[in-house]
Amino acid sequence: MIVPFLFFVPPAMRATPEPASPCASFRAFAASVQKGQTESIEFHTSWLADFKDGNPKAIGAFTRCFDRGYAPGHAVCSYLSKNGAVEFAGDNARQALACLLPGTRFGQHDLALEALDVSFYFGTPQRGSNMTIRFESDQKMGGMVLTIIADGY
């Protein structure tokens, strides 16, 4: 006799749906910042060695993300923590820039970003956010850090 098993998964236990596109959380973050408000996230990555305050014997891919309690920033952190690159962490900066500055192209060849510091506006000239994307070595924590800053106007 075969007995089928049926079970109910309460909504709170279901997986959170992924954003509609890889760019959705980046764009929602940039669009959410109000005039006179500044919000930022930091996505830290470390490949092969843990962060300086971590386990010195640990080997692997390590991430930390700081959203400063801002819900749209939390969505970016959640996306990056689940889908972000660690070994080739520059890919995260490249993706953020391409999402927030439509039309950005990096060519047909592989591009390995070692550092990036770029500013541009997101939205319209009348309303939006002045964006800064920085990707650099993190001397304090170790590894690399991607910082995305939105300054609403």
PDB file of C-alpha atoms in Angstrom:
ATOM      1  CA  MET A   1       0.000   0.000   0.000  1.00  0.00           C
ATOM      2  CA  ILE A   2       1.314   3.453  -0.937  1.00  0.00           C
ATOM      3  CA  VAL A   3       0.330   6.273   1.356  1.00  0.00           C
ATOM      4  CA  PRO A   4       0.851   9.755  -0.057  1.00  0.00           C
ATOM      5  CA  PHE A   5       2.229  12.336   2.314  1.00  0.00           C
ATOM      6  CA  LEU A   6       0.770  15.789   2.179  1.00  0.00           C
ATOM      7  CA  PHE A   7       2.114  18.596   4.252  1.00  0.00           C
ATOM      8  CA  PHE A   8       1.470  22.272   4.621  1.00  0.00           C
ATOM      9  CA  VAL A   9       4.274  24.802   4.806  1.00  0.00           C
ATOM     10  CA  PRO A  10       3.174  27.968   6.595  1.00  0.00           C
ATOM     11  CA  PRO A  11       3.911  31.183   4.659  1.00  0.00           C
ATOM     12  CA  ALA A  12       6.498  32.284   7.232  1.00  0.00           C
ATOM     13  CA  MET A  13       8.579  29.167   6.509  1.00  0.00           C
ATOM     14  CA  ARG A  14       8.509  29.456   2.725  1.00  0.00           C
ATOM     15  CA  ALA A  15      11.543  30.690   0.878  1.00  0.00           C
ATOM     16  CA  THR A  16      11.655  34.407   0.221  1.00  0.00           C
ATOM     17  CA  PRO A  17      11.179  35.007  -3.502  1.00  0.00           C
ATOM     18  CA  GLU A  18      14.179  36.263  -5.405  1.00  0.00           C
ATOM     19  CA  PRO A  19      13.972  39.734  -6.921  1.00  0.00           C
ATOM     20  CA  ALA A  20      12.334  39.922 -10.364  1.00  0.00           C
ATOM     21  CA  SER A  21      15.758  40.581 -11.887  1.00  0.00           C
ATOM     22  CA  PRO A  22      19.298  40.743 -10.569  1.00  0.00           C
ATOM     23  CA  CYS A  23      19.008  44.559 -10.751  1.00  0.00           C
ATOM     24  CA  ALA A  24      15.742  44.872  -8.819  1.00  0.00           C
ATOM     25  CA  SER A  25      17.230  45.271  -5.333  1.00  0.00           C
ATOM     26  CA  PHE A  26      19.951  47.698  -6.480  1.00  0.00           C
ATOM     27  CA  ARG A  27      17.421  49.917  -8.263  1.00  0.00           C
ATOM     28  CA  ALA A  28      14.875  49.771  -5.444  1.00  0.00           C
ATOM     29  CA  PHE A  29      17.593  50.838  -2.989  1.00  0.00           C
ATOM     30  CA  ALA A  30      18.681  53.786  -5.153  1.00  0.00           C
ATOM     31  CA  ALA A  31      15.082  54.902  -5.799  1.00  0.00           C
ATOM     32  CA  SER A  32      14.037  54.682  -2.135  1.00  0.00           C
ATOM     33  CA  VAL A  33      16.369  57.290  -0.717  1.00  0.00           C
ATOM     34  CA  GLN A  34      14.531  60.547  -0.055  1.00  0.00           C
ATOM     35  CA  LYS A  35      15.770  64.088  -0.625  1.00  0.00           C
ATOM     36  CA  GLY A  36      18.308  65.007   2.041  1.00  0.00           C
ATOM     37  CA  GLN A  37      18.760  61.383   3.141  1.00  0.00           C
ATOM     38  CA  THR A  38      21.937  59.308   2.696  1.00  0.00           C
ATOM     39  CA  GLU A  39      21.923  55.513   2.894  1.00  0.00           C
ATOM     40  CA  SER A  40      24.642  52.968   2.215  1.00  0.00           C
ATOM     41  CA  ILE A  41      25.511  49.303   2.278  1.00  0.00           C
ATOM     42  CA  GLU A  42      28.854  47.556   2.603  1.00  0.00           C
ATOM     43  CA  PHE A  43      29.352  44.064   1.210  1.00  0.00           C
ATOM     44  CA  HIS A  44      32.574  42.511   2.503  1.00  0.00           C
ATOM     45  CA  THR A  45      34.112  39.439   0.878  1.00  0.00           C
ATOM     46  CA  SER A  46      37.159  37.388   1.692  1.00  0.00           C
ATOM     47  CA  TRP A  47      38.393  34.505  -0.432  1.00  0.00           C
ATOM     48  CA  LEU A  48      40.287  31.592   1.174  1.00  0.00           C
ATOM     49  CA  ALA A  49      41.019  33.367   4.479  1.00  0.00           C
ATOM     50  CA  ASP A  50      38.489  34.564   7.051  1.00  0.00           C
ATOM     51  CA  PHE A  51      38.280  38.239   7.997  1.00  0.00           C
ATOM     52  CA  LYS A  52      40.892  39.601  10.394  1.00  0.00           C
ATOM     53  CA  ASP A  53      38.540  39.223  13.372  1.00  0.00           C
ATOM     54  CA  GLY A  54      37.490  35.708  12.311  1.00  0.00           C
ATOM     55  CA  ASN A  55      39.008  32.255  12.653  1.00  0.00           C
ATOM     56  CA  PRO A  56      42.639  32.450  11.453  1.00  0.00           C
ATOM     57  CA  LYS A  57      42.586  28.740  10.543  1.00  0.00           C
ATOM     58  CA  ALA A  58      39.374  28.892   8.491  1.00  0.00           C
ATOM     59  CA  ILE A  59      39.585  28.420   4.744  1.00  0.00           C
ATOM     60  CA  GLY A  60      36.725  29.221   2.388  1.00  0.00           C
ATOM     61  CA  ALA A  61      34.537  32.002   1.042  1.00  0.00           C
ATOM     62  CA  PHE A  62      33.432  34.553   3.630  1.00  0.00           C
ATOM     63  CA  THR A  63      30.932  37.391   3.389  1.00  0.00           C
ATOM     64  CA  ARG A  64      29.455  40.047   5.636  1.00  0.00           C
ATOM     65  CA  CYS A  65      27.005  42.744   4.682  1.00  0.00           C
ATOM     66  CA  PHE A  66      26.021  45.869   6.603  1.00  0.00           C
ATOM     67  CA  ASP A  67      22.739  47.589   5.730  1.00  0.00           C
ATOM     68  CA  ARG A  68      22.579  49.969   8.740  1.00  0.00           C
ATOM     69  CA  GLY A  69      18.993  48.915   9.451  1.00  0.00           C
ATOM     70  CA  TYR A  70      17.623  50.346   6.197  1.00  0.00           C
ATOM     71  CA  ALA A  71      15.118  47.881   4.668  1.00  0.00           C
ATOM     72  CA  PRO A  72      15.952  48.541   0.972  1.00  0.00           C
ATOM     73  CA  GLY A  73      19.629  48.182   1.908  1.00  0.00           C
ATOM     74  CA  HIS A  74      18.799  44.903   3.620  1.00  0.00           C
ATOM     75  CA  ALA A  75      17.313  43.647   0.331  1.00  0.00           C
ATOM     76  CA  VAL A  76      20.603  44.467  -1.447  1.00  0.00           C
ATOM     77  CA  CYS A  77      22.561  42.704   1.290  1.00  0.00           C
ATOM     78  CA  SER A  78      20.274  39.690   1.099  1.00  0.00           C
ATOM     79  CA  TYR A  79      20.710  39.477  -2.675  1.00  0.00           C
ATOM     80  CA  LEU A  80      24.496  39.866  -2.503  1.00  0.00           C
ATOM     81  CA  SER A  81      24.833  37.402   0.383  1.00  0.00           C
ATOM     82  CA  LYS A  82      22.965  34.744  -1.613  1.00  0.00           C
ATOM     83  CA  ASN A  83      24.227  35.514  -5.112  1.00  0.00           C
ATOM     84  CA  GLY A  84      27.343  37.661  -4.851  1.00  0.00           C
ATOM     85  CA  ALA A  85      30.765  36.586  -6.050  1.00  0.00           C
ATOM     86  CA  VAL A  86      33.484  36.066  -3.476  1.00  0.00           C
ATOM     87  CA  GLU A  87      36.505  34.798  -5.425  1.00  0.00           C
ATOM     88  CA  PHE A  88      35.922  37.366  -8.167  1.00  0.00           C
ATOM     89  CA  ALA A  89      34.370  40.027  -5.920  1.00  0.00           C
ATOM     90  CA  GLY A  90      34.855  42.746  -8.533  1.00  0.00           C
ATOM     91  CA  ASP A  91      31.963  41.149 -10.416  1.00  0.00           C
ATOM     92  CA  ASN A  92      29.626  42.502  -7.708  1.00  0.00           C
ATOM     93  CA  ALA A  93      30.790  46.068  -8.348  1.00  0.00           C
ATOM     94  CA  ARG A  94      30.498  45.554 -12.082  1.00  0.00           C
ATOM     95  CA  GLN A  95      26.938  44.218 -11.701  1.00  0.00           C
ATOM     96  CA  ALA A  96      25.877  47.065  -9.390  1.00  0.00           C
ATOM     97  CA  LEU A  97      27.229  49.659 -11.819  1.00  0.00           C
ATOM     98  CA  ALA A  98      25.599  48.032 -14.847  1.00  0.00           C
ATOM     99  CA  CYS A  99      22.263  47.836 -12.998  1.00  0.00           C
ATOM    100  CA  LEU A 100      22.289  51.401 -11.718  1.00  0.00           C
ATOM    101  CA  LEU A 101      23.754  53.051 -14.800  1.00  0.00           C
ATOM    102  CA  PRO A 102      21.880  51.442 -17.716  1.00  0.00           C
ATOM    103  CA  GLY A 103      23.881  51.248 -20.902  1.00  0.00           C
ATOM    104  CA  THR A 104      27.136  50.528 -19.082  1.00  0.00           C
ATOM    105  CA  ARG A 105      29.087  47.874 -20.962  1.00  0.00           C
ATOM    106  CA  PHE A 106      32.355  46.239 -20.104  1.00  0.00           C
ATOM    107  CA  GLY A 107      33.188  44.676 -23.484  1.00  0.00           C
ATOM    108  CA  GLN A 108      33.410  41.103 -24.601  1.00  0.00           C
ATOM    109  CA  HIS A 109      36.529  40.121 -22.683  1.00  0.00           C
ATOM    110  CA  ASP A 110      36.697  39.158 -19.046  1.00  0.00           C
ATOM    111  CA  LEU A 111      37.316  42.158 -16.853  1.00  0.00           C
ATOM    112  CA  ALA A 112      38.816  41.645 -13.427  1.00  0.00           C
ATOM    113  CA  LEU A 113      38.159  44.708 -11.282  1.00  0.00           C
ATOM    114  CA  GLU A 114      40.739  45.272  -8.571  1.00  0.00           C
ATOM    115  CA  ALA A 115      39.327  48.666  -7.522  1.00  0.00           C
ATOM    116  CA  LEU A 116      36.568  51.046  -8.584  1.00  0.00           C
ATOM    117  CA  ASP A 117      35.401  54.476  -7.456  1.00  0.00           C
ATOM    118  CA  VAL A 118      32.629  55.984  -9.546  1.00  0.00           C
ATOM    119  CA  SER A 119      29.850  58.527  -8.991  1.00  0.00           C
ATOM    120  CA  PHE A 120      26.732  59.238 -11.093  1.00  0.00           C
ATOM    121  CA  TYR A 121      23.074  60.067 -10.614  1.00  0.00           C
ATOM    122  CA  PHE A 122      20.190  57.601 -10.585  1.00  0.00           C
ATOM    123  CA  GLY A 123      16.737  58.896 -11.461  1.00  0.00           C
ATOM    124  CA  THR A 124      16.111  62.193 -13.176  1.00  0.00           C
ATOM    125  CA  PRO A 125      18.012  65.469 -12.906  1.00  0.00           C
ATOM    126  CA  GLN A 126      15.137  66.758 -10.711  1.00  0.00           C
ATOM    127  CA  ARG A 127      14.674  63.786  -8.342  1.00  0.00           C
ATOM    128  CA  GLY A 128      16.809  60.787  -7.563  1.00  0.00           C
ATOM    129  CA  SER A 129      20.031  59.840  -5.815  1.00  0.00           C
ATOM    130  CA  ASN A 130      23.645  60.755  -6.316  1.00  0.00           C
ATOM    131  CA  MET A 131      25.239  57.321  -6.313  1.00  0.00           C
ATOM    132  CA  THR A 132      28.766  56.337  -5.365  1.00  0.00           C
ATOM    133  CA  ILE A 133      30.054  52.817  -5.924  1.00  0.00           C
ATOM    134  CA  ARG A 134      33.410  51.931  -4.414  1.00  0.00           C
ATOM    135  CA  PHE A 135      35.191  48.613  -4.587  1.00  0.00           C
ATOM    136  CA  GLU A 136      38.493  48.360  -2.785  1.00  0.00           C
ATOM    137  CA  SER A 137      40.733  46.372  -0.502  1.00  0.00           C
ATOM    138  CA  ASP A 138      39.572  46.586   3.105  1.00  0.00           C
ATOM    139  CA  GLN A 139      42.601  47.228   5.298  1.00  0.00           C
ATOM    140  CA  LYS A 140      40.566  47.124   8.522  1.00  0.00           C
ATOM    141  CA  MET A 141      38.628  43.847   8.086  1.00  0.00           C
ATOM    142  CA  GLY A 142      40.697  42.180   5.390  1.00  0.00           C
ATOM    143  CA  GLY A 143      39.387  41.034   2.033  1.00  0.00           C
ATOM    144  CA  MET A 144      37.494  43.374  -0.266  1.00  0.00           C
ATOM    145  CA  VAL A 145      34.560  45.736   0.298  1.00  0.00           C
ATOM    146  CA  LEU A 146      31.887  46.982  -2.074  1.00  0.00           C
ATOM    147  CA  THR A 147      30.280  50.177  -0.782  1.00  0.00           C
ATOM    148  CA  ILE A 148      27.156  51.589  -2.411  1.00  0.00           C
ATOM    149  CA  ILE A 149      26.088  55.041  -1.235  1.00  0.00           C
ATOM    150  CA  ALA A 150      22.853  56.782  -2.238  1.00  0.00           C
ATOM    151  CA  ASP A 151      22.483  60.469  -1.438  1.00  0.00           C
ATOM    152  CA  GLY A 152      18.929  61.574  -2.200  1.00  0.00           C
ATOM    153  CA  TYR A 153      18.199  64.876  -3.932  1.00  0.00           C
TER     154      TYR A 153
END
